[in-house]
Amino acid sequence: QVQFVESGGGLVQAGGSLRLSCAASGIMFSFANMGWYRQAPTKQRELVAGITSDGSTNYADSVKGRFTISRGNAKNMVYLQMNSLKPEDTAIYYCNGKTVRFTPWGQGTQVTVSA
């Protein structure tokens, strides 16, 4: 059974940092390209960072230079280090496959950045 459990969100002031974690199960994780997504109120879910099975990364322009995605294949974990946070980063953050999106999605973790 596919399951994603995201954690690490919270309330932070602008300029602060957070590290998100995602535990994945039910997929062939070491072969999966993974991604972090976010959805802000009234907006569509968007991909903010991706990492391939061999560790290559890519980022949305809005987070490039501030966010870093990484993975730990031994524990089926994906991480998102977020630095220099801005109020516009406020959203619910989810992890899922990047090339293939699995169902169901996890509950996500709320990130709120105050000005």
Tab-separated table of C-alpha atoms in Angstrom:
chain	number	residue	atom	x	y	z
A	1	GLN	CA	0.000	0.000	0.000
A	2	VAL	CA	1.386	3.373	-1.048
A	3	GLN	CA	1.881	5.833	1.778
A	4	PHE	CA	3.640	9.175	2.151
A	5	VAL	CA	4.035	10.760	5.579
A	6	GLU	CA	5.301	14.334	5.575
A	7	SER	CA	6.566	16.160	8.655
A	8	GLY	CA	8.636	19.114	9.766
A	9	GLY	CA	6.397	22.026	8.885
A	10	GLY	CA	5.571	24.875	11.198
A	11	LEU	CA	5.385	28.606	11.699
A	12	VAL	CA	8.539	30.568	10.980
A	13	GLN	CA	9.433	34.194	10.418
A	14	ALA	CA	10.570	35.423	7.038
A	15	GLY	CA	14.237	34.634	6.547
A	16	GLY	CA	14.045	31.533	8.701
A	17	SER	CA	14.590	27.884	7.856
A	18	LEU	CA	12.740	24.588	8.060
A	19	ARG	CA	13.604	21.032	7.125
A	20	LEU	CA	10.809	18.842	5.829
A	21	SER	CA	10.918	15.056	5.868
A	22	CYS	CA	8.885	12.495	3.972
A	23	ALA	CA	8.708	8.788	4.690
A	24	ALA	CA	7.622	6.745	1.683
A	25	SER	CA	6.386	3.179	1.654
A	26	GLY	CA	4.728	0.823	-0.792
A	27	ILE	CA	6.820	1.929	-3.781
A	28	MET	CA	10.152	0.833	-5.245
A	29	PHE	CA	11.717	3.883	-3.686
A	30	SER	CA	15.334	3.501	-4.789
A	31	PHE	CA	14.187	3.484	-8.431
A	32	ALA	CA	11.685	6.330	-8.104
A	33	ASN	CA	12.236	9.930	-9.109
A	34	MET	CA	10.779	11.922	-6.215
A	35	GLY	CA	9.461	15.418	-5.761
A	36	TRP	CA	8.257	17.953	-3.231
A	37	TYR	CA	5.085	19.794	-4.126
A	38	ARG	CA	3.189	22.613	-2.484
A	39	GLN	CA	-0.306	23.993	-2.601
A	40	ALA	CA	-1.182	27.447	-1.352
A	41	PRO	CA	-4.769	28.513	-0.673
A	42	THR	CA	-6.723	29.109	-3.899
A	43	LYS	CA	-3.764	27.920	-6.011
A	44	GLN	CA	-2.998	24.698	-7.841
A	45	ARG	CA	-0.488	22.226	-6.509
A	46	GLU	CA	2.961	22.874	-7.967
A	47	LEU	CA	6.222	20.972	-8.103
A	48	VAL	CA	8.973	22.866	-6.295
A	49	ALA	CA	11.852	20.375	-6.268
A	50	GLY	CA	12.686	17.020	-7.814
A	51	ILE	CA	15.385	14.414	-7.342
A	52	THR	CA	16.097	11.469	-9.591
A	53	SER	CA	16.922	7.964	-8.447
A	54	ASP	CA	20.619	8.730	-8.927
A	55	GLY	CA	20.486	12.043	-7.060
A	56	SER	CA	20.196	14.675	-9.794
A	57	THR	CA	18.100	17.621	-8.664
A	58	ASN	CA	16.028	20.381	-10.194
A	59	TYR	CA	14.053	23.276	-8.740
A	60	ALA	CA	11.310	25.700	-9.584
A	61	ASP	CA	12.674	29.166	-10.275
A	62	SER	CA	10.832	30.522	-7.242
A	63	VAL	CA	12.866	28.371	-4.814
A	64	LYS	CA	16.166	27.955	-6.650
A	65	GLY	CA	19.108	28.816	-4.432
A	66	ARG	CA	16.991	28.640	-1.259
A	67	PHE	CA	15.662	25.058	-1.151
A	68	THR	CA	17.640	21.823	-1.291
A	69	ILE	CA	16.112	18.409	-1.904
A	70	SER	CA	17.869	15.225	-0.847
A	71	ARG	CA	17.045	11.581	-0.310
A	72	GLY	CA	18.040	8.679	1.883
A	73	ASN	CA	17.376	5.459	0.022
A	74	ALA	CA	18.246	3.245	2.978
A	75	LYS	CA	15.247	4.575	4.890
A	76	ASN	CA	12.979	5.533	1.976
A	77	MET	CA	13.175	9.199	2.986
A	78	VAL	CA	13.040	12.451	1.050
A	79	TYR	CA	14.037	15.767	2.613
A	80	LEU	CA	13.565	19.422	1.748
A	81	GLN	CA	15.835	21.968	3.390
A	82	MET	CA	14.218	25.389	3.085
A	83	ASN	CA	16.268	28.495	3.826
A	84	SER	CA	15.561	32.209	3.469
A	85	LEU	CA	11.856	31.530	3.662
A	86	LYS	CA	9.425	34.104	2.319
A	87	PRO	CA	5.725	34.683	3.079
A	88	GLU	CA	4.912	33.444	-0.434
A	89	ASP	CA	6.350	30.036	0.524
A	90	THR	CA	3.340	29.548	2.806
A	91	ALA	CA	1.554	26.384	1.677
A	92	ILE	CA	0.917	22.747	2.447
A	93	TYR	CA	3.912	20.721	1.299
A	94	TYR	CA	3.627	17.180	-0.069
A	95	CYS	CA	6.017	14.596	-1.406
A	96	ASN	CA	5.244	12.149	-4.182
A	97	GLY	CA	6.814	10.664	-7.245
A	98	LYS	CA	8.036	13.159	-9.820
A	99	THR	CA	7.801	11.182	-13.051
A	100	VAL	CA	4.998	8.924	-11.809
A	101	ARG	CA	2.619	10.343	-9.228
A	102	PHE	CA	1.276	7.760	-6.855
A	103	THR	CA	-2.063	7.677	-5.079
A	104	PRO	CA	-3.055	8.419	-2.473
A	105	TRP	CA	-1.221	11.606	-1.620
A	106	GLY	CA	-0.159	12.110	1.964
A	107	GLN	CA	-1.688	14.613	4.361
A	108	GLY	CA	1.112	17.065	3.748
A	109	THR	CA	2.769	19.370	6.244
A	110	GLN	CA	1.778	23.011	6.718
A	111	VAL	CA	4.450	25.675	6.322
A	112	THR	CA	3.505	29.188	7.370
A	113	VAL	CA	5.945	32.066	6.934
A	114	SER	CA	5.129	35.310	8.677
A	115	ALA	CA	6.325	38.661	7.393
